[in-house]
Amino acid sequence: MVLKKTRVLGTLIVLTLIVSLLGGCGKKESVDSSNGGKDEKVAAKRLHLTMWSAQDTDYIASEVPKKNIVKSWLTKETNVDLDNIFGNGGGSLDSKLTQLLAADNLPHLLRTSALTHLTKLDEAEKLWTLTPEMLQEYAPHVWEKIPDYMWEQATIDGKIMGIPFNLGVQKGISDDISEKLYDAASLPNSDVMFAGHTSVWVRDDILKKIYPEAKTYDELVELLNEKNEPIGEEIMDVPIKTTQDYIDFFYKVKELNLKEGDKPVYAFGYNGGDNWMALSFFGADLMGYRGHFYTGSWDPINERVRLNLLEPVFKESALVQNRLIRDKVFEPESLVHTQAQFVEKVKNGLYACAILSYVGQPDIINKELKDAGKDFQYRPLYTQISNKKEYPDYNERPTWYDMVGLLKTIKKDDLPQVLNWIDVQFTDEFEDVYYWGSKEDGLYTEENGKRKFNDEKFNKYFVDMDTSKSNLSEFEGLANDQCTVYTRFMLQSEYYPVVYNDNIKYLPTNMSGFKFKMSSPHVKDLQYFPPAHPWSPEFADIPELQEFWNARQQWEDPFKLVFVAKSDEEFEEKWQKATDTLKSVADIDKMLDQMTEIAKKEADKLKELNK
């Protein structure tokens, strides 16, 4: 059943009839909107919620303020408090789910990017599935703002599995995105980085020892402030043009024999999680397949979906990294790290290179390093390694970064209140409070459409975008999604201070000042590729894919073991064992054939965009 947006017409009786008819589409229980009205959205009782954030290997709150006026306002408006957020505990979602089910200790909410995670909970009858009528009644802002095609993607067997949120500022998401917001917050595709969070950063003091002409972080920030425009071009100052250049650079780091205190500094370290950092982010930069993940991607030459763990370049990527680990160029112990250990080592400078998105926001990390008296900071390491022709740069149709599912640990009678809590976070009023605080908080004054904080420290940080002297935790929770999870519509909005005041400033991050200008030769008018990821909602009905994805830990762990091989021969044995295990969990060929059939149909829909 394909669900399209319709306005709620008629009386509650008609609505009840419609919902009862829709309820017969599936065997499992779906929530309807027939009980109660708007006055019951905010109940008299306080709801205390727990969220499982299943993104990455674990969740660690940071930049926690002593006073959080944004969270307090949200709680007051909705009578809902998100008390606790936990992650995967260093493991995978599947292992964590097994633990939670065995202990009968599921949370109220699941945050994920993969629809298959929610369908698994639905099959276990642990998920409240939603209907358009309920969303229109209790979450009207959510229903109106999420594009139609995303609701279709989020719908399986006539049931909406969850609510998309945290959409990127991209054309096609909303007609209401202004040019100034797009300029300030969008990340144009380039042939240097696929997405800001995948970028490798490097200690600037170590980089200059090997490449003296390379700029320090402070020099890049000074240049950014001087130009007040994206300076990605200026960061292309490191002559790493081939995979071998990159490998040679890492061995040169080892030869420096550096220490922090009595601890050795390694060229790179891992966070001990799944293979994402090694094979999808770092390995992609090393080998030239940025944007193509080990779990699958579109092959434009043969027009098919491929499972990249079975492709030669991903095996080569793993072997190169294994050799660097064997030679103790990369830290062997980091393969079994917890997230907390990884964060601590990055902040202590024990890795020359790291993917900082696994730790936090780079400008905040560098501020902490400076405050700690360190004589170095991290800056982006943009290489000049081109993507291989089999793995070209590409565009994707805009989609969500996150989705929230409502679990049956929420009482049915409380669902309207929880949906209202999510809905409020989709409103302009919440965006206003998120960036500026409420009028009652009295943090700012407004004159001629421009706002100014009463505290100059707030102006310096949020309006002037000078993050060098303050921490995000000092600002009473404003614009702070490091300390909790908000289910907002987009990652930025028109209330973003530099956009609101029409005074665009840029932060020293990949997503802002360190990106490339639209006029840069590195920014390409790339072809749109059809979906090819196993979590793409278009594939949610493929049984073999469900088997494959549900057995993820079973096939993921053997690939982690290849990195500890003591020789090329042992690596070959471990890789073969890992691929054999992968092929045993499902009929992979049949799965890929079905995915390709669907992807080709989606590719036809993209022809207009690719003209």
Coordinates of C-alpha atoms in Angstrom, one line a residue:
M1 CA 0.0 0.0 0.0
V2 CA 1.5 3.3 -1.0
L3 CA 0.8 6.1 1.4
K4 CA 0.5 9.7 0.1
K5 CA -0.1 12.9 2.1
T6 CA -3.7 13.8 2.5
R7 CA -5.3 16.4 4.6
V8 CA -7.5 15.3 7.5
L9 CA -11.1 16.0 6.5
G10 CA -14.4 15.2 8.1
T11 CA -15.3 14.4 11.6
L12 CA -13.6 12.1 14.2
I13 CA -16.2 9.4 13.3
V14 CA -15.0 9.4 9.6
L15 CA -11.4 9.4 10.8
T16 CA -12.1 6.5 13.1
L17 CA -13.6 4.5 10.2
I18 CA -10.7 5.2 8.0
V19 CA -8.2 4.1 10.6
S20 CA -10.1 0.9 11.4
L21 CA -10.0 0.0 7.7
L22 CA -6.3 0.7 7.5
G23 CA -5.8 -1.4 10.6
G24 CA -6.9 -4.5 8.7
C25 CA -3.9 -4.3 6.3
G26 CA -1.5 -6.1 8.6
K27 CA -1.6 -8.7 11.3
K28 CA 0.4 -6.8 13.8
E29 CA -1.1 -4.0 15.9
S30 CA -0.7 -0.5 14.6
V31 CA -1.6 2.7 16.5
D32 CA -4.5 4.8 15.4
S33 CA -5.6 8.3 16.2
S34 CA -9.1 7.5 17.2
N35 CA -8.6 7.9 20.9
G36 CA -8.6 11.4 22.2
G37 CA -8.0 14.8 20.6
K38 CA -5.5 17.6 20.6
D39 CA -6.2 18.5 24.3
E40 CA -4.8 15.1 25.2
K41 CA -1.5 15.5 23.4
V42 CA 0.2 17.0 26.5
A43 CA -0.9 14.8 29.4
A44 CA -0.8 15.9 33.0
K45 CA 1.7 13.2 33.9
R46 CA 5.4 13.4 33.2
L47 CA 6.9 10.8 30.8
H48 CA 10.5 9.7 31.3
L49 CA 12.0 8.2 28.2
T50 CA 15.1 6.2 27.4
M51 CA 16.6 6.1 23.9
W52 CA 18.9 3.5 22.4
S53 CA 21.2 5.3 19.9
A54 CA 22.3 2.5 17.7
Q55 CA 24.5 4.6 15.4
D56 CA 28.2 3.7 15.5
T57 CA 29.5 1.4 18.2
D58 CA 28.6 3.4 21.3
Y59 CA 27.0 6.7 22.5
I60 CA 28.9 9.1 24.8
A61 CA 27.3 12.4 25.7
S62 CA 29.8 15.3 25.7
E63 CA 29.7 19.1 26.2
V64 CA 27.1 18.6 28.9
P65 CA 26.0 22.0 30.3
K66 CA 25.2 22.7 34.0
K67 CA 22.0 24.2 32.9
N68 CA 20.1 23.2 29.7
I69 CA 17.4 25.7 28.8
V70 CA 16.6 24.1 25.5
K71 CA 15.9 20.6 27.0
S72 CA 14.1 22.3 29.9
W73 CA 11.8 24.2 27.5
L74 CA 11.1 21.1 25.6
T75 CA 10.2 19.1 28.7
K76 CA 7.9 21.9 29.9
E77 CA 6.1 22.2 26.6
T78 CA 5.5 18.4 26.2
N79 CA 5.8 17.0 29.7
V80 CA 8.3 14.5 28.3
D81 CA 11.8 14.1 29.4
L82 CA 14.5 12.1 27.6
D83 CA 16.4 10.9 30.7
N84 CA 18.8 8.4 29.4
I85 CA 20.6 7.6 26.1
F86 CA 22.8 4.6 25.6
G87 CA 24.6 3.0 22.6
N88 CA 25.7 -0.4 21.5
G89 CA 28.3 -0.7 24.3
G90 CA 31.2 -1.1 21.8
G91 CA 29.5 -3.9 19.8
S92 CA 27.0 -4.2 17.1
L93 CA 23.3 -3.4 17.1
D94 CA 22.5 -7.1 16.7
S95 CA 24.4 -8.2 19.8
K96 CA 22.9 -5.3 21.8
L97 CA 19.4 -6.2 20.7
T98 CA 20.0 -9.8 21.7
Q99 CA 21.0 -8.6 25.2
L100 CA 18.1 -6.3 25.6
L101 CA 15.6 -8.9 24.4
A102 CA 17.0 -11.5 26.7
A103 CA 16.9 -9.2 29.7
D104 CA 13.4 -7.8 28.7
N105 CA 15.0 -4.4 29.0
L106 CA 14.2 -2.6 25.7
P107 CA 14.2 1.2 25.8
H108 CA 11.3 3.4 24.7
L109 CA 12.9 4.8 21.5
L110 CA 15.4 3.5 18.9
R111 CA 17.5 5.9 16.9
T112 CA 19.0 4.3 13.8
S113 CA 19.5 5.1 10.1
A114 CA 18.5 1.6 8.9
L115 CA 14.9 0.7 8.3
T116 CA 15.8 -3.0 8.6
H117 CA 16.6 -2.4 12.3
L118 CA 13.0 -1.3 12.8
T119 CA 11.5 -4.1 10.7
K120 CA 13.3 -6.6 13.0
L121 CA 11.7 -5.1 16.0
D122 CA 8.3 -5.1 14.2
E123 CA 8.7 -8.8 13.5
A124 CA 9.4 -9.4 17.2
E125 CA 6.2 -7.4 17.9
K126 CA 8.2 -4.8 19.9
L127 CA 7.6 -1.8 17.6
W128 CA 4.6 0.5 17.4
T129 CA 4.0 1.0 13.7
L130 CA 2.3 4.3 12.6
T131 CA -0.4 5.5 10.2
P132 CA -0.7 8.7 8.3
E133 CA -3.8 9.5 10.3
M134 CA -2.0 9.3 13.6
L135 CA 0.8 11.4 12.3
Q136 CA -1.5 14.0 10.9
E137 CA -3.4 14.2 14.2
Y138 CA -0.5 14.1 16.7
A139 CA 2.6 15.1 14.7
P140 CA 1.3 17.4 11.9
H141 CA 4.5 19.3 11.5
V142 CA 6.4 16.0 11.1
W143 CA 3.9 14.8 8.5
E144 CA 4.0 18.0 6.5
K145 CA 7.7 18.6 6.5
I146 CA 9.0 15.1 5.6
P147 CA 8.9 14.7 1.8
D148 CA 6.3 12.3 0.4
Y149 CA 8.9 9.9 -1.1
M150 CA 10.5 9.5 2.3
W151 CA 7.2 8.4 3.9
E152 CA 6.9 5.9 1.1
Q153 CA 10.4 4.7 1.8
A154 CA 9.6 4.4 5.5
T155 CA 6.5 2.3 4.8
I156 CA 6.5 -1.5 4.8
D157 CA 3.3 -3.5 4.2
G158 CA 1.3 -0.4 4.7
K159 CA 2.9 0.4 8.0
I160 CA 5.1 3.4 8.8
M161 CA 8.1 2.0 10.7
G162 CA 9.5 5.2 12.1
I163 CA 10.0 8.9 11.8
P164 CA 12.9 10.3 9.7
F165 CA 14.8 13.3 11.3
N166 CA 18.1 15.1 11.0
L167 CA 17.8 15.7 7.3
G168 CA 20.7 17.5 5.6
V169 CA 20.3 20.9 4.1
Q170 CA 19.9 19.7 0.5
K171 CA 17.9 20.8 -2.5
G172 CA 14.9 18.5 -2.8
I173 CA 14.2 18.3 0.9
S174 CA 12.2 21.4 1.2
D175 CA 11.0 24.3 -0.9
D176 CA 11.5 26.6 2.1
I177 CA 15.3 26.4 2.2
S178 CA 16.7 29.9 1.6
E179 CA 19.8 30.5 -0.5
K180 CA 21.6 31.9 2.5
L181 CA 20.9 28.8 4.5
Y182 CA 21.9 26.6 1.6
D183 CA 25.2 28.5 1.3
A184 CA 25.9 28.3 5.0
A185 CA 24.9 24.8 5.8
S186 CA 25.0 22.6 2.6
L187 CA 28.0 20.4 1.8
P188 CA 28.6 20.4 -2.0
N189 CA 29.9 17.1 -3.4
S190 CA 33.6 17.1 -4.3
D191 CA 36.2 14.7 -5.5
V192 CA 38.1 15.2 -2.3
M193 CA 35.7 14.0 0.4
F194 CA 32.4 12.2 0.1
A195 CA 31.0 13.6 3.3
G196 CA 32.4 15.7 6.1
H197 CA 32.3 13.0 8.8
T198 CA 34.5 10.7 6.7
S199 CA 37.5 12.9 6.6
V200 CA 40.9 12.1 8.1
W201 CA 42.5 14.8 10.3
V202 CA 46.2 15.0 11.1
R203 CA 48.2 16.5 13.9
D204 CA 49.6 19.7 12.4
D205 CA 53.0 19.6 14.1
I206 CA 53.7 16.1 12.8
L207 CA 52.4 17.1 9.3
K208 CA 54.9 20.0 9.2
K209 CA 57.8 17.8 10.1
I210 CA 57.2 15.7 7.0
Y211 CA 55.7 18.4 4.7
P212 CA 57.1 21.8 6.0
E213 CA 55.0 23.7 3.5
A214 CA 51.7 22.4 5.0
K215 CA 49.6 24.9 7.0
T216 CA 48.9 24.6 10.7
Y217 CA 45.4 24.6 12.0
D218 CA 45.8 28.1 13.3
E219 CA 47.0 29.3 9.9
L220 CA 44.0 27.7 8.3
V221 CA 41.7 29.4 10.8
E222 CA 43.4 32.8 10.2
L223 CA 42.9 32.3 6.5
L224 CA 39.3 31.4 6.9
N225 CA 38.6 34.4 9.1
E226 CA 40.4 36.7 6.6
K227 CA 38.5 35.3 3.5
N228 CA 35.1 34.5 5.3
E229 CA 34.4 31.9 2.6
P230 CA 35.1 28.1 2.3
I231 CA 38.8 27.5 1.9
G232 CA 38.9 23.8 0.8
E233 CA 41.3 24.8 -2.0
E234 CA 43.9 26.1 0.6
I235 CA 43.8 22.8 2.4
M236 CA 45.1 20.9 -0.7
D237 CA 48.6 21.7 0.4
V238 CA 49.8 18.1 1.1
P239 CA 51.3 16.3 -2.0
I240 CA 49.9 12.9 -1.3
K241 CA 48.7 11.9 -4.8
T242 CA 48.8 8.1 -4.7
T243 CA 48.1 5.3 -2.3
Q244 CA 51.9 4.6 -2.1
D245 CA 52.4 8.3 -1.2
Y246 CA 50.0 7.8 1.7
I247 CA 51.6 4.6 2.9
D248 CA 55.1 6.3 2.7
F249 CA 53.7 9.2 4.8
F250 CA 52.6 6.8 7.6
Y251 CA 56.1 5.1 7.7
K252 CA 57.7 8.5 7.9
V253 CA 55.6 9.2 11.0
K254 CA 56.8 6.0 12.6
E255 CA 60.4 6.9 11.8
L256 CA 60.0 10.1 13.8
N257 CA 59.8 7.9 16.9
L258 CA 57.5 10.4 18.7
K259 CA 56.1 10.1 22.2
E260 CA 53.6 11.8 24.3
G261 CA 55.0 11.4 27.8
D262 CA 56.2 7.8 27.8
K263 CA 53.6 6.6 25.3
P264 CA 54.4 6.1 21.6
V265 CA 52.6 8.1 18.9
Y266 CA 51.2 5.9 16.1
A267 CA 50.3 7.1 12.6
F268 CA 46.7 6.0 13.0
G269 CA 44.4 4.2 15.4
Y270 CA 41.0 2.6 15.4
N271 CA 38.0 2.8 17.7
G272 CA 37.6 -0.9 18.2
G273 CA 34.1 -1.0 16.6
D274 CA 33.0 -2.6 13.4
N275 CA 34.8 -2.3 10.0
W276 CA 33.3 1.0 9.1
M277 CA 36.2 3.2 10.1
A278 CA 38.8 0.9 8.5
L279 CA 37.0 -0.1 5.2
S280 CA 34.4 2.6 4.5
F281 CA 36.1 5.8 5.7
F282 CA 39.8 5.5 6.0
G283 CA 40.3 2.7 3.5
A284 CA 38.2 4.7 1.0
D285 CA 40.5 7.7 1.2
L286 CA 43.6 5.4 1.1
M287 CA 42.5 3.4 -2.0
G288 CA 40.3 5.8 -3.9
Y289 CA 36.7 4.5 -3.5
R290 CA 35.2 7.4 -1.4
G291 CA 31.5 7.0 -0.9
H292 CA 31.5 3.3 -1.7
F293 CA 30.9 1.3 1.5
Y294 CA 31.9 -2.2 2.2
T295 CA 28.3 -3.2 2.6
G296 CA 27.4 -2.4 -1.0
S297 CA 27.4 0.3 -3.7
W298 CA 26.2 0.8 -7.3
D299 CA 28.5 -0.4 -10.1
P300 CA 27.9 2.1 -12.9
I301 CA 30.0 0.2 -15.4
N302 CA 28.1 -3.1 -15.1
E303 CA 24.9 -1.4 -13.9
R304 CA 24.5 -3.6 -10.8
V305 CA 24.5 -3.6 -7.1
R306 CA 27.7 -5.1 -5.7
L307 CA 28.7 -6.3 -2.2
N308 CA 32.1 -4.7 -1.9
L309 CA 33.4 -7.1 0.7
L310 CA 33.7 -9.5 -2.2
E311 CA 35.5 -7.0 -4.4
P312 CA 39.3 -7.0 -4.9
V313 CA 40.0 -3.3 -3.9
F314 CA 38.4 -3.8 -0.5
K315 CA 40.5 -6.9 0.1
E316 CA 43.6 -4.9 -0.9
S317 CA 42.6 -2.1 1.4
A318 CA 42.3 -4.5 4.3
L319 CA 45.7 -6.1 3.5
V320 CA 47.5 -2.7 3.3
Q321 CA 46.1 -1.8 6.7
N322 CA 47.0 -5.2 8.1
R323 CA 50.6 -4.7 7.0
L324 CA 50.7 -1.2 8.7
I325 CA 49.4 -2.8 11.9
R326 CA 51.9 -5.6 11.7
D327 CA 54.7 -3.1 11.4
K328 CA 53.3 -1.2 14.3
V329 CA 52.8 1.9 12.2
F330 CA 49.1 1.8 13.2
E331 CA 48.4 0.8 16.8
P332 CA 47.6 -2.9 17.1
E333 CA 45.9 -2.4 20.5
S334 CA 43.4 0.0 19.0
L335 CA 41.6 -2.9 17.2
V336 CA 40.1 -3.9 20.6
H337 CA 39.6 -0.4 22.0
T338 CA 36.4 0.8 23.6
Q339 CA 35.1 4.1 22.3
A340 CA 36.2 5.9 25.5
Q341 CA 39.7 4.6 25.1
F342 CA 39.8 5.8 21.5
V343 CA 38.6 9.3 22.4
E344 CA 41.1 9.5 25.2
K345 CA 44.0 8.6 22.9
V346 CA 43.0 11.1 20.2
K347 CA 42.7 13.9 22.8
N348 CA 46.1 13.0 24.2
G349 CA 47.6 13.1 20.7
L350 CA 48.6 9.5 20.5
Y351 CA 47.6 9.2 16.9
A352 CA 49.1 11.4 14.1
C353 CA 45.9 10.8 12.1
A354 CA 42.3 10.1 13.1
I355 CA 38.8 10.4 11.9
L356 CA 37.7 13.1 14.3
S357 CA 34.0 12.7 13.7
Y358 CA 34.2 9.6 15.9
V359 CA 35.3 11.8 18.7
G360 CA 33.3 15.0 18.3
Q361 CA 33.3 18.4 16.5
P362 CA 36.9 19.2 15.4
D363 CA 36.9 22.9 16.5
I364 CA 35.7 21.9 19.9
I365 CA 38.4 19.1 20.1
N366 CA 41.1 21.6 19.1
K367 CA 39.9 24.1 21.7
E368 CA 40.2 21.3 24.4
L369 CA 43.8 20.5 23.2
K370 CA 44.8 24.2 23.4
D371 CA 43.2 24.5 26.9
A372 CA 45.2 21.4 27.9
G373 CA 48.4 23.1 26.9
K374 CA 49.1 20.8 23.9
D375 CA 51.5 22.2 21.3
F376 CA 49.5 20.8 18.4
Q377 CA 46.0 20.7 16.9
Y378 CA 44.3 18.6 14.3
R379 CA 43.7 19.8 10.7
P380 CA 42.1 18.1 7.7
L381 CA 44.3 15.9 5.6
Y382 CA 42.9 16.2 2.1
T383 CA 44.8 13.9 -0.3
Q384 CA 44.9 14.1 -4.0
I385 CA 44.1 10.4 -4.6
S386 CA 41.5 10.2 -7.2
N387 CA 38.6 7.7 -7.0
K388 CA 39.1 4.6 -9.2
K389 CA 37.0 4.5 -12.4
E390 CA 35.1 1.6 -11.1
Y391 CA 34.2 3.6 -8.0
P392 CA 33.5 7.1 -9.2
D393 CA 32.2 10.0 -7.1
Y394 CA 28.5 10.3 -7.2
N395 CA 25.4 12.1 -5.9
E396 CA 22.6 10.5 -3.9
R397 CA 18.9 11.4 -3.7
P398 CA 18.5 13.3 -0.4
T399 CA 17.5 11.0 2.5
W400 CA 17.5 11.0 6.3
Y401 CA 20.5 10.7 8.6
D402 CA 18.4 9.3 11.4
M403 CA 15.1 7.7 12.1
V404 CA 13.4 7.2 15.4
G405 CA 11.2 4.1 16.1
L406 CA 8.7 4.0 19.0
L407 CA 8.9 0.7 20.9
K408 CA 6.1 -1.0 22.8
T409 CA 7.7 -0.2 26.1
I410 CA 5.7 3.0 25.5
K411 CA 2.2 2.5 26.7
K412 CA -0.4 2.8 24.0
D413 CA -2.2 5.6 25.8
D414 CA 1.1 7.6 26.0
L415 CA 1.9 7.4 22.3
P416 CA 0.1 10.7 21.4
Q417 CA 2.2 12.5 24.0
V418 CA 5.5 11.0 22.7
L419 CA 4.5 11.9 19.1
N420 CA 3.7 15.4 20.2
W421 CA 7.2 15.6 21.8
I422 CA 8.8 14.7 18.5
D423 CA 6.4 17.0 16.6
V424 CA 7.3 20.0 18.8
Q425 CA 11.0 19.6 17.8
F426 CA 9.9 20.0 14.1
T427 CA 8.4 23.4 14.7
D428 CA 9.9 26.9 14.1
E429 CA 9.3 27.7 17.7
F430 CA 11.7 24.9 18.8
E431 CA 14.3 26.0 16.3
D432 CA 14.1 29.5 17.7
V433 CA 14.6 28.2 21.2
Y434 CA 17.3 25.7 20.1
Y435 CA 19.5 28.5 18.8
W436 CA 18.5 31.6 20.9
G437 CA 16.6 30.4 23.9
S438 CA 13.0 31.4 24.6
K439 CA 11.8 35.0 25.1
E440 CA 11.3 34.2 28.8
D441 CA 15.0 33.3 29.0
G442 CA 15.8 36.8 27.9
L443 CA 19.2 36.0 26.4
Y444 CA 18.9 38.4 23.4
T445 CA 17.5 41.6 22.1
E446 CA 16.2 42.1 18.5
E447 CA 16.2 45.3 16.5
N448 CA 15.5 45.7 12.7
G449 CA 15.3 42.0 12.3
K450 CA 18.8 41.4 13.8
R451 CA 19.4 39.7 17.1
K452 CA 22.2 40.2 19.6
F453 CA 22.9 38.2 22.7
N454 CA 23.1 40.2 25.9
D455 CA 26.3 38.3 26.9
E456 CA 29.2 39.1 24.5
K457 CA 30.6 35.6 25.0
F458 CA 27.4 34.2 23.4
N459 CA 27.8 36.7 20.5
K460 CA 31.4 35.8 19.9
Y461 CA 30.6 32.0 19.8
F462 CA 27.3 31.9 18.0
V463 CA 27.1 35.1 15.9
D464 CA 30.8 35.7 15.2
M465 CA 31.5 31.9 15.0
D466 CA 34.7 32.3 17.1
T467 CA 34.8 29.0 19.0
S468 CA 38.5 29.4 20.0
K469 CA 38.0 30.6 23.5
S470 CA 34.9 28.8 24.8
N471 CA 33.4 25.4 25.1
L472 CA 29.9 24.5 23.9
S473 CA 29.0 23.3 27.4
E474 CA 29.2 27.0 28.6
F475 CA 26.1 28.1 26.7
E476 CA 23.1 26.7 28.6
G477 CA 22.4 24.0 26.0
L478 CA 22.0 26.3 23.0
A479 CA 22.6 24.6 19.7
N480 CA 24.0 21.6 21.6
D481 CA 23.3 18.2 20.2
Q482 CA 26.5 16.8 21.7
C483 CA 24.9 16.4 25.1
T484 CA 21.6 14.8 24.1
V485 CA 19.5 13.8 21.0
Y486 CA 17.0 16.1 19.5
T487 CA 14.7 14.8 16.7
R488 CA 14.8 18.0 14.6
F489 CA 13.7 18.2 10.9
M490 CA 17.1 19.4 9.5
L491 CA 20.6 19.8 10.9
Q492 CA 20.4 23.6 10.5
S493 CA 17.5 26.0 10.0
E494 CA 16.7 29.7 9.3
Y495 CA 17.2 30.4 13.0
Y496 CA 20.9 29.5 12.7
P497 CA 22.4 32.8 14.0
V498 CA 24.5 33.7 11.1
V499 CA 21.6 32.9 8.7
Y500 CA 19.0 34.7 10.9
N501 CA 21.2 37.9 11.0
D502 CA 22.2 37.5 7.3
N503 CA 25.8 37.6 8.4
I504 CA 27.3 34.3 7.1
K505 CA 30.3 33.1 9.0
Y506 CA 32.1 29.8 8.7
L507 CA 33.4 27.3 11.3
P508 CA 36.7 25.5 10.9
T509 CA 35.1 22.2 10.1
N510 CA 34.6 20.0 7.0
M511 CA 30.9 20.9 6.9
S512 CA 31.5 24.6 7.0
G513 CA 34.7 26.7 6.4
F514 CA 36.9 23.7 5.3
K515 CA 34.5 22.6 2.6
F516 CA 34.9 23.7 -1.1
K517 CA 33.2 26.7 -2.7
M518 CA 30.6 25.9 -5.4
S519 CA 32.9 27.4 -7.9
S520 CA 35.8 25.1 -7.0
P521 CA 37.0 22.7 -9.7
H522 CA 36.8 20.0 -7.0
V523 CA 33.1 20.5 -6.8
K524 CA 31.6 18.3 -9.5
D525 CA 28.2 18.1 -11.2
L526 CA 28.0 14.4 -10.3
Q527 CA 25.7 11.8 -11.6
Y528 CA 22.9 10.6 -9.3
F529 CA 23.3 6.9 -8.4
P530 CA 20.3 4.7 -7.4
P531 CA 20.1 3.2 -3.9
A532 CA 22.5 0.3 -3.3
H533 CA 22.9 0.2 0.5
P534 CA 21.4 -2.8 2.4
W535 CA 19.6 -0.3 4.7
S536 CA 18.0 1.5 1.8
P537 CA 14.3 1.3 2.4
E538 CA 13.6 0.3 -1.2
F539 CA 15.1 -3.2 -0.4
A540 CA 13.3 -3.8 2.9
D541 CA 11.1 -6.5 1.4
I542 CA 13.9 -8.7 0.1
P543 CA 14.0 -11.8 2.4
E544 CA 17.6 -12.7 1.5
L545 CA 18.7 -9.1 2.4
Q546 CA 16.9 -9.4 5.8
E547 CA 18.8 -12.7 6.4
F548 CA 22.1 -11.0 5.4
W549 CA 21.5 -7.9 7.5
N550 CA 20.1 -9.7 10.5
A551 CA 23.3 -11.9 10.6
R552 CA 25.6 -8.9 10.4
Q553 CA 27.6 -9.7 13.5
Q554 CA 28.1 -13.3 12.3
W555 CA 29.8 -12.1 9.1
E556 CA 31.2 -8.8 10.3
D557 CA 33.4 -10.2 13.1
P558 CA 35.4 -12.6 10.8
F559 CA 36.4 -9.6 8.7
K560 CA 37.6 -7.8 11.8
L561 CA 39.9 -10.7 12.5
V562 CA 41.8 -10.2 9.2
F563 CA 43.5 -7.1 10.6
V564 CA 45.3 -9.1 13.3
A565 CA 46.9 -11.5 10.8
K566 CA 50.6 -12.1 11.4
S567 CA 51.5 -12.6 7.8
D568 CA 50.2 -12.3 4.2
E569 CA 49.5 -16.0 4.2
E570 CA 47.5 -15.8 7.4
F571 CA 45.6 -12.8 6.1
E572 CA 44.7 -14.8 3.0
E573 CA 43.3 -17.6 5.1
K574 CA 41.3 -15.3 7.4
W575 CA 39.9 -13.3 4.4
Q576 CA 38.8 -16.5 2.7
K577 CA 37.2 -17.7 5.9
A578 CA 35.4 -14.4 6.3
T579 CA 34.0 -14.4 2.7
D580 CA 32.9 -18.0 3.1
T581 CA 31.0 -17.1 6.3
L582 CA 29.4 -14.1 4.6
K583 CA 28.2 -16.3 1.7
S584 CA 26.8 -18.8 4.1
V585 CA 24.3 -16.5 5.9
A586 CA 22.1 -15.9 2.8
D587 CA 21.9 -16.5 -0.9
I588 CA 24.1 -13.5 -1.8
D589 CA 23.8 -13.8 -5.6
K590 CA 20.0 -13.9 -5.4
M591 CA 20.0 -11.0 -3.0
L592 CA 22.2 -8.8 -5.3
D593 CA 20.1 -9.7 -8.3
Q594 CA 16.9 -8.6 -6.6
M595 CA 18.6 -5.4 -5.3
T596 CA 19.8 -4.7 -8.9
E597 CA 16.4 -5.2 -10.3
I598 CA 15.0 -2.6 -7.9
A599 CA 17.9 -0.2 -8.3
K600 CA 17.6 -0.2 -12.1
K601 CA 14.0 1.0 -11.7
E602 CA 15.1 3.7 -9.4
A603 CA 17.9 4.6 -11.8
D604 CA 15.2 5.2 -14.5
K605 CA 13.6 7.7 -12.1
L606 CA 16.9 9.6 -11.8
K607 CA 17.4 10.1 -15.5
E608 CA 15.8 13.6 -15.4
L609 CA 18.3 14.6 -12.6
N610 CA 21.2 13.2 -14.6
K611 CA 20.6 15.2 -17.8

